[in-house]
C-alpha cells in the first residue's frame, strides 16, 4: 500500500519504519527532502509493536497487580484481586496501535510516502519494491533493525516461543522456562512471576553477568523473593512439549518455553552485494561517524549498524543520518548511550564506572525519604568521576531509575562536574535527590548518610 502516488525518484529512501527509520524520514522531510519510507509490517517496527512498548506496558500492569495483592503494610486490603489476561492483551495491543497510528499521522503530515512491503537494492541508486516498481534515490538509509537469534534444537512452534510472542499471550501460564540471561529474560521473567507464574531462567553463566555485580545481586535477590528460579551455569540440551533438559542433568517442567538468547542485525533480502555496502564479521553494516556506509549514497542506523542495540540510540542516529543525507555537517558523536533494565528494582546506567584515574562513590536509597515513604528502599546510586571531578558515569538502581538516568547522560555530554550536580537544587522528596547526594558524598560532604570521619574536599 502506498499513501500517495509513488514518485519515480526521491531525495531520500528509508528502508525500515521502526523508531530509527520513521524518525529519519520525518527529519529528512523537515529539511525539505522528498522522502519514501518502506516498511514491510507495522510502522514503529520492533520497538512499538513487539518489544519496548509492549514489555513496559505489561511490566506496569504486573507491578499494579502485585502491589494491590501486597499492600497490607500500607493499610490497604484489596481482597481477591484477579487478572483478566485477555483484557490485558487488548490494552497492550491498543497501546501499540495508538502509537502506530500516531506515526502514520506524522508521516502523512510531513508528506512522506509510506510504502508497504520490502525493498531490495538493485544498485547504489535504485530500490526494487514489493509492488514491482523501482525507486531511484539520491540517498538511502538502511534502518532494518534486528531479529531474535535462533537457538539450535529449539525451533519455534507450539509451546516454544520467542520473547515477542511471550508479550502476546492471552493467558497467564502456570509455568515458564526462559532460555537466556539478558535484560529481556529478566524483564519477562519478573513480570510473569508477579502474575503468579512459576518462572525458571536458564543462564549459561548467570543473569545480567555483563552488568555491575552490585546491581545484578539486587535484581537476583528480588527475583528470588518473587520465586524466580535461576539455573546458573546451565545450558538447554533438549526439550519435549512439557520439559527442558539441562546440561546439569536437571529437567524443568514448563508449560511455555521462551527463547530469548539475543538479537542479530537484519539485512536479509536487501541484496547489499549490488551496492558497495560492507558488513563486519558480526553482520553489522559498517558506518563512519556520519553513519555513511562504505557506499557514499547509503547510510545505516540503529540495530543493523552495531551495538548497543537500543531504540533511543536508533532515534538519535535517525536524526543524524537524515541531516547528513541532506548535506548538513552532522555526525554521531554522542559520548554516552544510557541503558535501562526495567527489572525490579530498575537498573539504569550512563557512561562508565571504571577506568584509569576513575573513582566511584555509592549512595544507598535507604537514606532517601521518598524511598522510605514508598517502601522502595532497595537500590543505590553510584557516581564515577575523575581527578578533575568530571562525571564519567552514573548507575542508578531503584524505582524511577528510568527517568533519573537522563540527568546523568546530560551531565556527561555537557562535561559536568560533581559540583555541578551537588550544587543543583533537586526537588524534595524525590528519588532524584539520591543523584545529588551521591555527588555530595563524592565531594566529601554527605548530608544524609554517614561514611565515617573523613576530610571534606575544598
mmCIF file with all atom_site columns, N, CA and C in Angstrom, residues 72-140:
data_model
loop_
_atom_site.group_PDB
_atom_site.id
_atom_site.type_symbol
_atom_site.label_atom_id
_atom_site.label_alt_id
_atom_site.label_comp_id
_atom_site.label_asym_id
_atom_site.label_entity_id
_atom_site.label_seq_id
_atom_site.pdbx_PDB_ins_code
_atom_site.Cartn_x
_atom_site.Cartn_y
_atom_site.Cartn_z
_atom_site.occupancy
_atom_site.B_iso_or_equiv
_atom_site.pdbx_formal_charge
_atom_site.auth_seq_id
_atom_site.auth_comp_id
_atom_site.auth_asym_id
_atom_site.auth_atom_id
_atom_site.pdbx_PDB_model_num
ATOM 1   N N  . UNK A 1 72  ? -0.793 -4.693  52.191 1.00 0.00 ? 72  UNK A N  1
ATOM 2   C CA . UNK A 1 72  ? -1.250 -4.714  53.588 1.00 0.00 ? 72  UNK A CA 1
ATOM 3   C C  . UNK A 1 72  ? -0.415 -3.809  54.486 1.00 0.00 ? 72  UNK A C  1
ATOM 4   N N  . UNK A 1 73  ? 0.878  -3.693  54.198 1.00 0.00 ? 73  UNK A N  1
ATOM 5   C CA . UNK A 1 73  ? 1.741  -2.878  55.062 1.00 0.00 ? 73  UNK A CA 1
ATOM 6   C C  . UNK A 1 73  ? 1.366  -1.403  55.004 1.00 0.00 ? 73  UNK A C  1
ATOM 7   N N  . UNK A 1 74  ? 0.667  -0.996  53.943 1.00 0.00 ? 74  UNK A N  1
ATOM 8   C CA . UNK A 1 74  ? 0.217  0.382   53.831 1.00 0.00 ? 74  UNK A CA 1
ATOM 9   C C  . UNK A 1 74  ? -1.206 0.567   54.373 1.00 0.00 ? 74  UNK A C  1
ATOM 10  N N  . UNK A 1 75  ? -1.758 -0.512  54.909 1.00 0.00 ? 75  UNK A N  1
ATOM 11  C CA . UNK A 1 75  ? -3.113 -0.445  55.430 1.00 0.00 ? 75  UNK A CA 1
ATOM 12  C C  . UNK A 1 75  ? -4.179 -0.680  54.379 1.00 0.00 ? 75  UNK A C  1
ATOM 13  N N  . UNK A 1 76  ? -3.790 -1.240  53.240 1.00 0.00 ? 76  UNK A N  1
ATOM 14  C CA . UNK A 1 76  ? -4.742 -1.493  52.156 1.00 0.00 ? 76  UNK A CA 1
ATOM 15  C C  . UNK A 1 76  ? -4.946 -3.002  52.008 1.00 0.00 ? 76  UNK A C  1
ATOM 16  N N  . UNK A 1 77  ? -6.191 -3.431  52.078 1.00 0.00 ? 77  UNK A N  1
ATOM 17  C CA . UNK A 1 77  ? -6.543 -4.817  51.797 1.00 0.00 ? 77  UNK A CA 1
ATOM 18  C C  . UNK A 1 77  ? -7.430 -4.818  50.567 1.00 0.00 ? 77  UNK A C  1
ATOM 19  N N  . UNK A 1 78  ? -6.916 -5.348  49.480 1.00 0.00 ? 78  UNK A N  1
ATOM 20  C CA . UNK A 1 78  ? -7.625 -5.256  48.204 1.00 0.00 ? 78  UNK A CA 1
ATOM 21  C C  . UNK A 1 78  ? -8.570 -6.421  47.959 1.00 0.00 ? 78  UNK A C  1
ATOM 22  N N  . UNK A 1 79  ? -8.498 -7.445  48.777 1.00 0.00 ? 79  UNK A N  1
ATOM 23  C CA . UNK A 1 79  ? -9.390 -8.577  48.587 1.00 0.00 ? 79  UNK A CA 1
ATOM 24  C C  . UNK A 1 79  ? -8.898 -9.507  47.497 1.00 0.00 ? 79  UNK A C  1
ATOM 25  N N  . UNK A 1 80  ? -9.834 -10.106 46.788 1.00 0.00 ? 80  UNK A N  1
ATOM 26  C CA . UNK A 1 80  ? -9.492 -11.113 45.785 1.00 0.00 ? 80  UNK A CA 1
ATOM 27  C C  . UNK A 1 80  ? -9.171 -10.439 44.447 1.00 0.00 ? 80  UNK A C  1
ATOM 28  N N  . UNK A 1 81  ? -7.933 -10.007 44.297 1.00 0.00 ? 81  UNK A N  1
ATOM 29  C CA . UNK A 1 81  ? -7.515 -9.320  43.069 1.00 0.00 ? 81  UNK A CA 1
ATOM 30  C C  . UNK A 1 81  ? -7.305 -10.352 41.962 1.00 0.00 ? 81  UNK A C  1
ATOM 31  N N  . UNK A 1 82  ? -7.894 -10.075 40.806 1.00 0.00 ? 82  UNK A N  1
ATOM 32  C CA . UNK A 1 82  ? -7.780 -11.005 39.687 1.00 0.00 ? 82  UNK A CA 1
ATOM 33  C C  . UNK A 1 82  ? -7.205 -10.285 38.470 1.00 0.00 ? 82  UNK A C  1
ATOM 34  N N  . UNK A 1 83  ? -6.648 -11.087 37.571 1.00 0.00 ? 83  UNK A N  1
ATOM 35  C CA . UNK A 1 83  ? -6.126 -10.542 36.325 1.00 0.00 ? 83  UNK A CA 1
ATOM 36  C C  . UNK A 1 83  ? -6.892 -11.155 35.164 1.00 0.00 ? 83  UNK A C  1
ATOM 37  N N  . UNK A 1 84  ? -7.377 -10.323 34.266 1.00 0.00 ? 84  UNK A N  1
ATOM 38  C CA . UNK A 1 84  ? -8.048 -10.772 33.048 1.00 0.00 ? 84  UNK A CA 1
ATOM 39  C C  . UNK A 1 84  ? -7.025 -10.681 31.923 1.00 0.00 ? 84  UNK A C  1
ATOM 40  N N  . UNK A 1 85  ? -6.406 -11.814 31.597 1.00 0.00 ? 85  UNK A N  1
ATOM 41  C CA . UNK A 1 85  ? -5.301 -11.817 30.639 1.00 0.00 ? 85  UNK A CA 1
ATOM 42  C C  . UNK A 1 85  ? -5.731 -11.367 29.248 1.00 0.00 ? 85  UNK A C  1
ATOM 43  N N  . UNK A 1 86  ? -6.946 -11.707 28.846 1.00 0.00 ? 86  UNK A N  1
ATOM 44  C CA . UNK A 1 86  ? -7.426 -11.297 27.523 1.00 0.00 ? 86  UNK A CA 1
ATOM 45  C C  . UNK A 1 86  ? -7.601 -9.778  27.464 1.00 0.00 ? 86  UNK A C  1
ATOM 46  N N  . UNK A 1 87  ? -8.140 -9.200  28.522 1.00 0.00 ? 87  UNK A N  1
ATOM 47  C CA . UNK A 1 87  ? -8.305 -7.743  28.552 1.00 0.00 ? 87  UNK A CA 1
ATOM 48  C C  . UNK A 1 87  ? -6.943 -7.055  28.630 1.00 0.00 ? 87  UNK A C  1
ATOM 49  N N  . UNK A 1 88  ? -6.017 -7.668  29.364 1.00 0.00 ? 88  UNK A N  1
ATOM 50  C CA . UNK A 1 88  ? -4.664 -7.135  29.444 1.00 0.00 ? 88  UNK A CA 1
ATOM 51  C C  . UNK A 1 88  ? -4.032 -7.100  28.047 1.00 0.00 ? 88  UNK A C  1
ATOM 52  N N  . UNK A 1 89  ? -4.226 -8.176  27.275 1.00 0.00 ? 89  UNK A N  1
ATOM 53  C CA . UNK A 1 89  ? -3.680 -8.233  25.917 1.00 0.00 ? 89  UNK A CA 1
ATOM 54  C C  . UNK A 1 89  ? -4.338 -7.174  25.026 1.00 0.00 ? 89  UNK A C  1
ATOM 55  N N  . UNK A 1 90  ? -5.627 -6.964  25.230 1.00 0.00 ? 90  UNK A N  1
ATOM 56  C CA . UNK A 1 90  ? -6.325 -5.933  24.465 1.00 0.00 ? 90  UNK A CA 1
ATOM 57  C C  . UNK A 1 90  ? -5.702 -4.557  24.710 1.00 0.00 ? 90  UNK A C  1
ATOM 58  N N  . UNK A 1 91  ? -5.389 -4.268  25.975 1.00 0.00 ? 91  UNK A N  1
ATOM 59  C CA . UNK A 1 91  ? -4.781 -2.972  26.310 1.00 0.00 ? 91  UNK A CA 1
ATOM 60  C C  . UNK A 1 91  ? -3.390 -2.862  25.700 1.00 0.00 ? 91  UNK A C  1
ATOM 61  N N  . UNK A 1 92  ? -2.609 -3.911  25.844 1.00 0.00 ? 92  UNK A N  1
ATOM 62  C CA . UNK A 1 92  ? -1.247 -3.920  25.285 1.00 0.00 ? 92  UNK A CA 1
ATOM 63  C C  . UNK A 1 92  ? -1.292 -3.688  23.783 1.00 0.00 ? 92  UNK A C  1
ATOM 64  N N  . UNK A 1 93  ? -2.267 -4.319  23.086 1.00 0.00 ? 93  UNK A N  1
ATOM 65  C CA . UNK A 1 93  ? -2.402 -4.163  21.640 1.00 0.00 ? 93  UNK A CA 1
ATOM 66  C C  . UNK A 1 93  ? -2.876 -2.759  21.283 1.00 0.00 ? 93  UNK A C  1
ATOM 67  N N  . UNK A 1 94  ? -3.801 -2.227  22.075 1.00 0.00 ? 94  UNK A N  1
ATOM 68  C CA . UNK A 1 94  ? -4.320 -0.883  21.843 1.00 0.00 ? 94  UNK A CA 1
ATOM 69  C C  . UNK A 1 94  ? -3.223 0.164   21.955 1.00 0.00 ? 94  UNK A C  1
ATOM 70  N N  . UNK A 1 95  ? -2.348 0.004   22.946 1.00 0.00 ? 95  UNK A N  1
ATOM 71  C CA . UNK A 1 95  ? -1.248 0.950   23.131 1.00 0.00 ? 95  UNK A CA 1
ATOM 72  C C  . UNK A 1 95  ? -0.377 0.993   21.880 1.00 0.00 ? 95  UNK A C  1
ATOM 73  N N  . UNK A 1 96  ? 0.001  -0.176  21.370 1.00 0.00 ? 96  UNK A N  1
ATOM 74  C CA . UNK A 1 96  ? 0.845  -0.232  20.170 1.00 0.00 ? 96  UNK A CA 1
ATOM 75  C C  . UNK A 1 96  ? 0.116  0.346   18.967 1.00 0.00 ? 96  UNK A C  1
ATOM 76  N N  . UNK A 1 97  ? -1.188 0.045   18.858 1.00 0.00 ? 97  UNK A N  1
ATOM 77  C CA . UNK A 1 97  ? -1.961 0.544   17.712 1.00 0.00 ? 97  UNK A CA 1
ATOM 78  C C  . UNK A 1 97  ? -2.058 2.064   17.744 1.00 0.00 ? 97  UNK A C  1
ATOM 79  N N  . UNK A 1 98  ? -2.262 2.646   18.912 1.00 0.00 ? 98  UNK A N  1
ATOM 80  C CA . UNK A 1 98  ? -2.336 4.105   19.010 1.00 0.00 ? 98  UNK A CA 1
ATOM 81  C C  . UNK A 1 98  ? -1.017 4.752   18.585 1.00 0.00 ? 98  UNK A C  1
ATOM 82  N N  . UNK A 1 99  ? 0.083  4.143   19.000 1.00 0.00 ? 99  UNK A N  1
ATOM 83  C CA . UNK A 1 99  ? 1.388  4.696   18.630 1.00 0.00 ? 99  UNK A CA 1
ATOM 84  C C  . UNK A 1 99  ? 1.660  4.513   17.146 1.00 0.00 ? 99  UNK A C  1
ATOM 85  N N  . UNK A 1 100 ? 1.277  3.351   16.602 1.00 0.00 ? 100 UNK A N  1
ATOM 86  C CA . UNK A 1 100 ? 1.450  3.110   15.173 1.00 0.00 ? 100 UNK A CA 1
ATOM 87  C C  . UNK A 1 100 ? 0.647  4.121   14.367 1.00 0.00 ? 100 UNK A C  1
ATOM 88  N N  . UNK A 1 101 ? -0.602 4.359   14.778 1.00 0.00 ? 101 UNK A N  1
ATOM 89  C CA . UNK A 1 101 ? -1.439 5.341   14.088 1.00 0.00 ? 101 UNK A CA 1
ATOM 90  C C  . UNK A 1 101 ? -0.836 6.745   14.189 1.00 0.00 ? 101 UNK A C  1
ATOM 91  N N  . UNK A 1 102 ? -0.222 7.034   15.337 1.00 0.00 ? 102 UNK A N  1
ATOM 92  C CA . UNK A 1 102 ? 0.424  8.327   15.515 1.00 0.00 ? 102 UNK A CA 1
ATOM 93  C C  . UNK A 1 102 ? 1.583  8.522   14.556 1.00 0.00 ? 102 UNK A C  1
ATOM 94  N N  . UNK A 1 103 ? 2.359  7.462   14.346 1.00 0.00 ? 103 UNK A N  1
ATOM 95  C CA . UNK A 1 103 ? 3.474  7.537   13.403 1.00 0.00 ? 103 UNK A CA 1
ATOM 96  C C  . UNK A 1 103 ? 2.951  7.743   11.989 1.00 0.00 ? 103 UNK A C  1
ATOM 97  N N  . UNK A 1 104 ? 1.876  7.033   11.630 1.00 0.00 ? 104 UNK A N  1
ATOM 98  C CA . UNK A 1 104 ? 1.283  7.184   10.298 1.00 0.00 ? 104 UNK A CA 1
ATOM 99  C C  . UNK A 1 104 ? 0.815  8.626   10.083 1.00 0.00 ? 104 UNK A C  1
ATOM 100 N N  . UNK A 1 105 ? 0.212  9.210   11.111 1.00 0.00 ? 105 UNK A N  1
ATOM 101 C CA . UNK A 1 105 ? -0.240 10.602  11.023 1.00 0.00 ? 105 UNK A CA 1
ATOM 102 C C  . UNK A 1 105 ? 0.938  11.547  10.815 1.00 0.00 ? 105 UNK A C  1
ATOM 103 N N  . UNK A 1 106 ? 2.013  11.331  11.546 1.00 0.00 ? 106 UNK A N  1
ATOM 104 C CA . UNK A 1 106 ? 3.192  12.186  11.405 1.00 0.00 ? 106 UNK A CA 1
ATOM 105 C C  . UNK A 1 106 ? 3.802  12.076  10.010 1.00 0.00 ? 106 UNK A C  1
ATOM 106 N N  . UNK A 1 107 ? 3.833  10.850  9.483  1.00 0.00 ? 107 UNK A N  1
ATOM 107 C CA . UNK A 1 107 ? 4.382  10.662  8.140  1.00 0.00 ? 107 UNK A CA 1
ATOM 108 C C  . UNK A 1 107 ? 3.520  11.377  7.100  1.00 0.00 ? 107 UNK A C  1
ATOM 109 N N  . UNK A 1 108 ? 2.204  11.223  7.222  1.00 0.00 ? 108 UNK A N  1
ATOM 110 C CA . UNK A 1 108 ? 1.298  11.883  6.283  1.00 0.00 ? 108 UNK A CA 1
ATOM 111 C C  . UNK A 1 108 ? 1.415  13.393  6.387  1.00 0.00 ? 108 UNK A C  1
ATOM 112 N N  . UNK A 1 109 ? 1.470  13.883  7.614  1.00 0.00 ? 109 UNK A N  1
ATOM 113 C CA . UNK A 1 109 ? 1.545  15.332  7.829  1.00 0.00 ? 109 UNK A CA 1
ATOM 114 C C  . UNK A 1 109 ? 2.829  15.924  7.269  1.00 0.00 ? 109 UNK A C  1
ATOM 115 N N  . UNK A 1 110 ? 3.900  15.120  7.254  1.00 0.00 ? 110 UNK A N  1
ATOM 116 C CA . UNK A 1 110 ? 5.189  15.600  6.743  1.00 0.00 ? 110 UNK A CA 1
ATOM 117 C C  . UNK A 1 110 ? 5.399  15.284  5.267  1.00 0.00 ? 110 UNK A C  1
ATOM 118 N N  . UNK A 1 111 ? 4.362  14.759  4.597  1.00 0.00 ? 111 UNK A N  1
ATOM 119 C CA . UNK A 1 111 ? 4.451  14.499  3.170  1.00 0.00 ? 111 UNK A CA 1
ATOM 120 C C  . UNK A 1 111 ? 5.316  13.321  2.800  1.00 0.00 ? 111 UNK A C  1
ATOM 121 N N  . UNK A 1 112 ? 5.460  12.373  3.712  1.00 0.00 ? 112 UNK A N  1
ATOM 122 C CA . UNK A 1 112 ? 6.303  11.190  3.469  1.00 0.00 ? 112 UNK A CA 1
ATOM 123 C C  . UNK A 1 112 ? 5.480  10.106  2.784  1.00 0.00 ? 112 UNK A C  1
ATOM 124 N N  . UNK A 1 113 ? 6.002  9.545   1.708  1.00 0.00 ? 113 UNK A N  1
ATOM 125 C CA . UNK A 1 113 ? 5.339  8.433   1.038  1.00 0.00 ? 113 UNK A CA 1
ATOM 126 C C  . UNK A 1 113 ? 5.675  7.140   1.779  1.00 0.00 ? 113 UNK A C  1
ATOM 127 N N  . UNK A 1 114 ? 4.659  6.487   2.318  1.00 0.00 ? 114 UNK A N  1
ATOM 128 C CA . UNK A 1 114 ? 4.869  5.237   3.037  1.00 0.00 ? 114 UNK A CA 1
ATOM 129 C C  . UNK A 1 114 ? 4.509  4.075   2.121  1.00 0.00 ? 114 UNK A C  1
ATOM 130 N N  . UNK A 1 115 ? 5.478  3.190   1.904  1.00 0.00 ? 115 UNK A N  1
ATOM 131 C CA . UNK A 1 115 ? 5.292  2.043   1.026  1.00 0.00 ? 115 UNK A CA 1
ATOM 132 C C  . UNK A 1 115 ? 5.232  0.779   1.872  1.00 0.00 ? 115 UNK A C  1
ATOM 133 N N  . UNK A 1 116 ? 4.144  0.025   1.734  1.00 0.00 ? 116 UNK A N  1
ATOM 134 C CA . UNK A 1 116 ? 4.004  -1.233  2.471  1.00 0.00 ? 116 UNK A CA 1
ATOM 135 C C  . UNK A 1 116 ? 4.671  -2.343  1.675  1.00 0.00 ? 116 UNK A C  1
ATOM 136 N N  . UNK A 1 117 ? 5.689  -2.962  2.264  1.00 0.00 ? 117 UNK A N  1
ATOM 137 C CA . UNK A 1 117 ? 6.366  -4.049  1.574  1.00 0.00 ? 117 UNK A CA 1
ATOM 138 C C  . UNK A 1 117 ? 7.855  -4.055  1.879  1.00 0.00 ? 117 UNK A C  1
ATOM 139 N N  . UNK A 1 118 ? 8.603  -4.733  1.037  1.00 0.00 ? 118 UNK A N  1
ATOM 140 C CA . UNK A 1 118 ? 10.054 -4.836  1.222  1.00 0.00 ? 118 UNK A CA 1
ATOM 141 C C  . UNK A 1 118 ? 10.767 -4.103  0.097  1.00 0.00 ? 118 UNK A C  1
ATOM 142 N N  . UNK A 1 119 ? 12.050 -3.897  0.315  1.00 0.00 ? 119 UNK A N  1
ATOM 143 C CA . UNK A 1 119 ? 12.873 -3.210  -0.689 1.00 0.00 ? 119 UNK A CA 1
ATOM 144 C C  . UNK A 1 119 ? 14.183 -3.966  -0.877 1.00 0.00 ? 119 UNK A C  1
ATOM 145 N N  . UNK A 1 120 ? 14.601 -4.087  -2.103 1.00 0.00 ? 120 UNK A N  1
ATOM 146 C CA . UNK A 1 120 ? 15.852 -4.737  -2.463 1.00 0.00 ? 120 UNK A CA 1
ATOM 147 C C  . UNK A 1 120 ? 16.704 -3.744  -3.255 1.00 0.00 ? 120 UNK A C  1
ATOM 148 N N  . UNK A 1 121 ? 17.984 -3.674  -2.926 1.00 0.00 ? 121 UNK A N  1
ATOM 149 C CA . UNK A 1 121 ? 18.868 -2.769  -3.653 1.00 0.00 ? 121 UNK A CA 1
ATOM 150 C C  . UNK A 1 121 ? 19.246 -3.381  -5.001 1.00 0.00 ? 121 UNK A C  1
ATOM 151 N N  . UNK A 1 122 ? 18.888 -2.675  -6.074 1.00 0.00 ? 122 UNK A N  1
ATOM 152 C CA . UNK A 1 122 ? 19.333 -3.073  -7.410 1.00 0.00 ? 122 UNK A CA 1
ATOM 153 C C  . UNK A 1 122 ? 20.702 -2.474  -7.720 1.00 0.00 ? 122 UNK A C  1
ATOM 154 N N  . UNK A 1 123 ? 20.965 -1.321  -7.083 1.00 0.00 ? 123 UNK A N  1
ATOM 155 C CA . UNK A 1 123 ? 22.239 -0.636  -7.268 1.00 0.00 ? 123 UNK A CA 1
ATOM 156 C C  . UNK A 1 123 ? 22.400 0.366   -6.136 1.00 0.00 ? 123 UNK A C  1
ATOM 157 N N  . UNK A 1 124 ? 23.401 1.199   -6.240 1.00 0.00 ? 124 UNK A N  1
ATOM 158 C CA . UNK A 1 124 ? 23.636 2.228   -5.219 1.00 0.00 ? 124 UNK A CA 1
ATOM 159 C C  . UNK A 1 124 ? 22.693 3.411   -5.361 1.00 0.00 ? 124 UNK A C  1
ATOM 160 N N  . UNK A 1 125 ? 21.768 3.352   -6.312 1.00 0.00 ? 125 UNK A N  1
ATOM 161 C CA . UNK A 1 125 ? 20.822 4.447   -6.509 1.00 0.00 ? 125 UNK A CA 1
ATOM 162 C C  . UNK A 1 125 ? 19.393 3.972   -6.775 1.00 0.00 ? 125 UNK A C  1
ATOM 163 N N  . UNK A 1 126 ? 19.160 2.652   -6.723 1.00 0.00 ? 126 UNK A N  1
ATOM 164 C CA . UNK A 1 126 ? 17.836 2.142   -7.086 1.00 0.00 ? 126 UNK A CA 1
ATOM 165 C C  . UNK A 1 126 ? 17.404 1.017   -6.157 1.00 0.00 ? 126 UNK A C  1
ATOM 166 N N  . UNK A 1 127 ? 16.118 1.088   -5.761 1.00 0.00 ? 127 UNK A N  1
ATOM 167 C CA . UNK A 1 127 ? 15.486 0.036   -4.964 1.00 0.00 ? 127 UNK A CA 1
ATOM 168 C C  . UNK A 1 127 ? 14.410 -0.656  -5.790 1.00 0.00 ? 127 UNK A C  1
ATOM 169 N N  . UNK A 1 128 ? 14.319 -1.968  -5.622 1.00 0.00 ? 128 UNK A N  1
ATOM 170 C CA . UNK A 1 128 ? 13.213 -2.724  -6.179 1.00 0.00 ? 128 UNK A CA 1
ATOM 171 C C  . UNK A 1 128 ? 12.198 -2.935  -5.055 1.00 0.00 ? 128 UNK A C  1
ATOM 172 N N  . UNK A 1 129 ? 10.964 -2.520  -5.258 1.00 0.00 ? 129 UNK A N  1
ATOM 173 C CA . UNK A 1 129 ? 9.932  -2.622  -4.237 1.00 0.00 ? 129 UNK A CA 1
ATOM 174 C C  . UNK A 1 129 ? 9.050  -3.830  -4.462 1.00 0.00 ? 129 UNK A C  1
ATOM 175 N N  . UNK A 1 130 ? 8.352  -4.254  -3.400 1.00 0.00 ? 130 UNK A N  1
ATOM 176 C CA . UNK A 1 130 ? 7.496  -5.430  -3.449 1.00 0.00 ? 130 UNK A CA 1
ATOM 177 C C  . UNK A 1 130 ? 6.424  -5.308  -4.520 1.00 0.00 ? 130 UNK A C  1
ATOM 178 N N  . UNK A 1 131 ? 5.902  -4.104  -4.706 1.00 0.00 ? 131 UNK A N  1
ATOM 179 C CA . UNK A 1 131 ? 4.810  -3.924  -5.658 1.00 0.00 ? 131 UNK A CA 1
ATOM 180 C C  . UNK A 1 131 ? 5.258  -3.977  -7.122 1.00 0.00 ? 131 UNK A C  1
ATOM 181 N N  . UNK A 1 132 ? 6.527  -4.303  -7.334 1.00 0.00 ? 132 UNK A N  1
ATOM 182 C CA . UNK A 1 132 ? 7.011  -4.475  -8.699 1.00 0.00 ? 132 UNK A CA 1
ATOM 183 C C  . UNK A 1 132 ? 7.615  -3.240  -9.315 1.00 0.00 ? 132 UNK A C  1
ATOM 184 N N  . UNK A 1 133 ? 7.508  -2.112  -8.639 1.00 0.00 ? 133 UNK A N  1
ATOM 185 C CA . UNK A 1 133 ? 8.080  -0.876  -9.167 1.00 0.00 ? 133 UNK A CA 1
ATOM 186 C C  . UNK A 1 133 ? 9.485  -0.669  -8.632 1.00 0.00 ? 133 UNK A C  1
ATOM 187 N N  . UNK A 1 134 ? 10.224 0.172   -9.302 1.00 0.00 ? 134 UNK A N  1
ATOM 188 C CA . UNK A 1 134 ? 11.561 0.528   -8.824 1.00 0.00 ? 134 UNK A CA 1
ATOM 189 C C  . UNK A 1 134 ? 11.540 1.984   -8.382 1.00 0.00 ? 134 UNK A C  1
ATOM 190 N N  . UNK A 1 135 ? 12.442 2.314   -7.511 1.00 0.00 ? 135 UNK A N  1
ATOM 191 C CA . UNK A 1 135 ? 12.514 3.658   -6.953 1.00 0.00 ? 135 UNK A CA 1
ATOM 192 C C  . UNK A 1 135 ? 13.957 4.134   -6.965 1.00 0.00 ? 135 UNK A C  1
ATOM 193 N N  . UNK A 1 136 ? 14.214 5.190   -7.678 1.00 0.00 ? 136 UNK A N  1
ATOM 194 C CA . UNK A 1 136 ? 15.544 5.791   -7.681 1.00 0.00 ? 136 UNK A CA 1
ATOM 195 C C  . UNK A 1 136 ? 15.664 6.747   -6.493 1.00 0.00 ? 136 UNK A C  1
ATOM 196 N N  . UNK A 1 137 ? 16.838 6.825   -5.934 1.00 0.00 ? 137 UNK A N  1
ATOM 197 C CA . UNK A 1 137 ? 17.066 7.704   -4.789 1.00 0.00 ? 137 UNK A CA 1
ATOM 198 C C  . UNK A 1 137 ? 18.423 8.376   -4.912 1.00 0.00 ? 137 UNK A C  1
ATOM 199 N N  . UNK A 1 138 ? 18.533 9.534   -4.274 1.00 0.00 ? 138 UNK A N  1
ATOM 200 C CA . UNK A 1 138 ? 19.831 10.192  -4.181 1.00 0.00 ? 138 UNK A CA 1
ATOM 201 C C  . UNK A 1 138 ? 20.605 9.652   -2.980 1.00 0.00 ? 138 UNK A C  1
ATOM 202 N N  . UNK A 1 139 ? 19.879 9.467   -1.865 1.00 0.00 ? 139 UNK A N  1
ATOM 203 C CA . UNK A 1 139 ? 20.457 8.869   -0.663 1.00 0.00 ? 139 UNK A CA 1
ATOM 204 C C  . UNK A 1 139 ? 19.459 7.869   -0.086 1.00 0.00 ? 139 UNK A C  1
ATOM 205 N N  . UNK A 1 140 ? 19.985 6.832   0.552  1.00 0.00 ? 140 UNK A N  1
ATOM 206 C CA . UNK A 1 140 ? 19.129 5.840   1.216  1.00 0.00 ? 140 UNK A CA 1
ATOM 207 C C  . UNK A 1 140 ? 19.664 5.588   2.622  1.00 0.00 ? 140 UNK A C  1
#
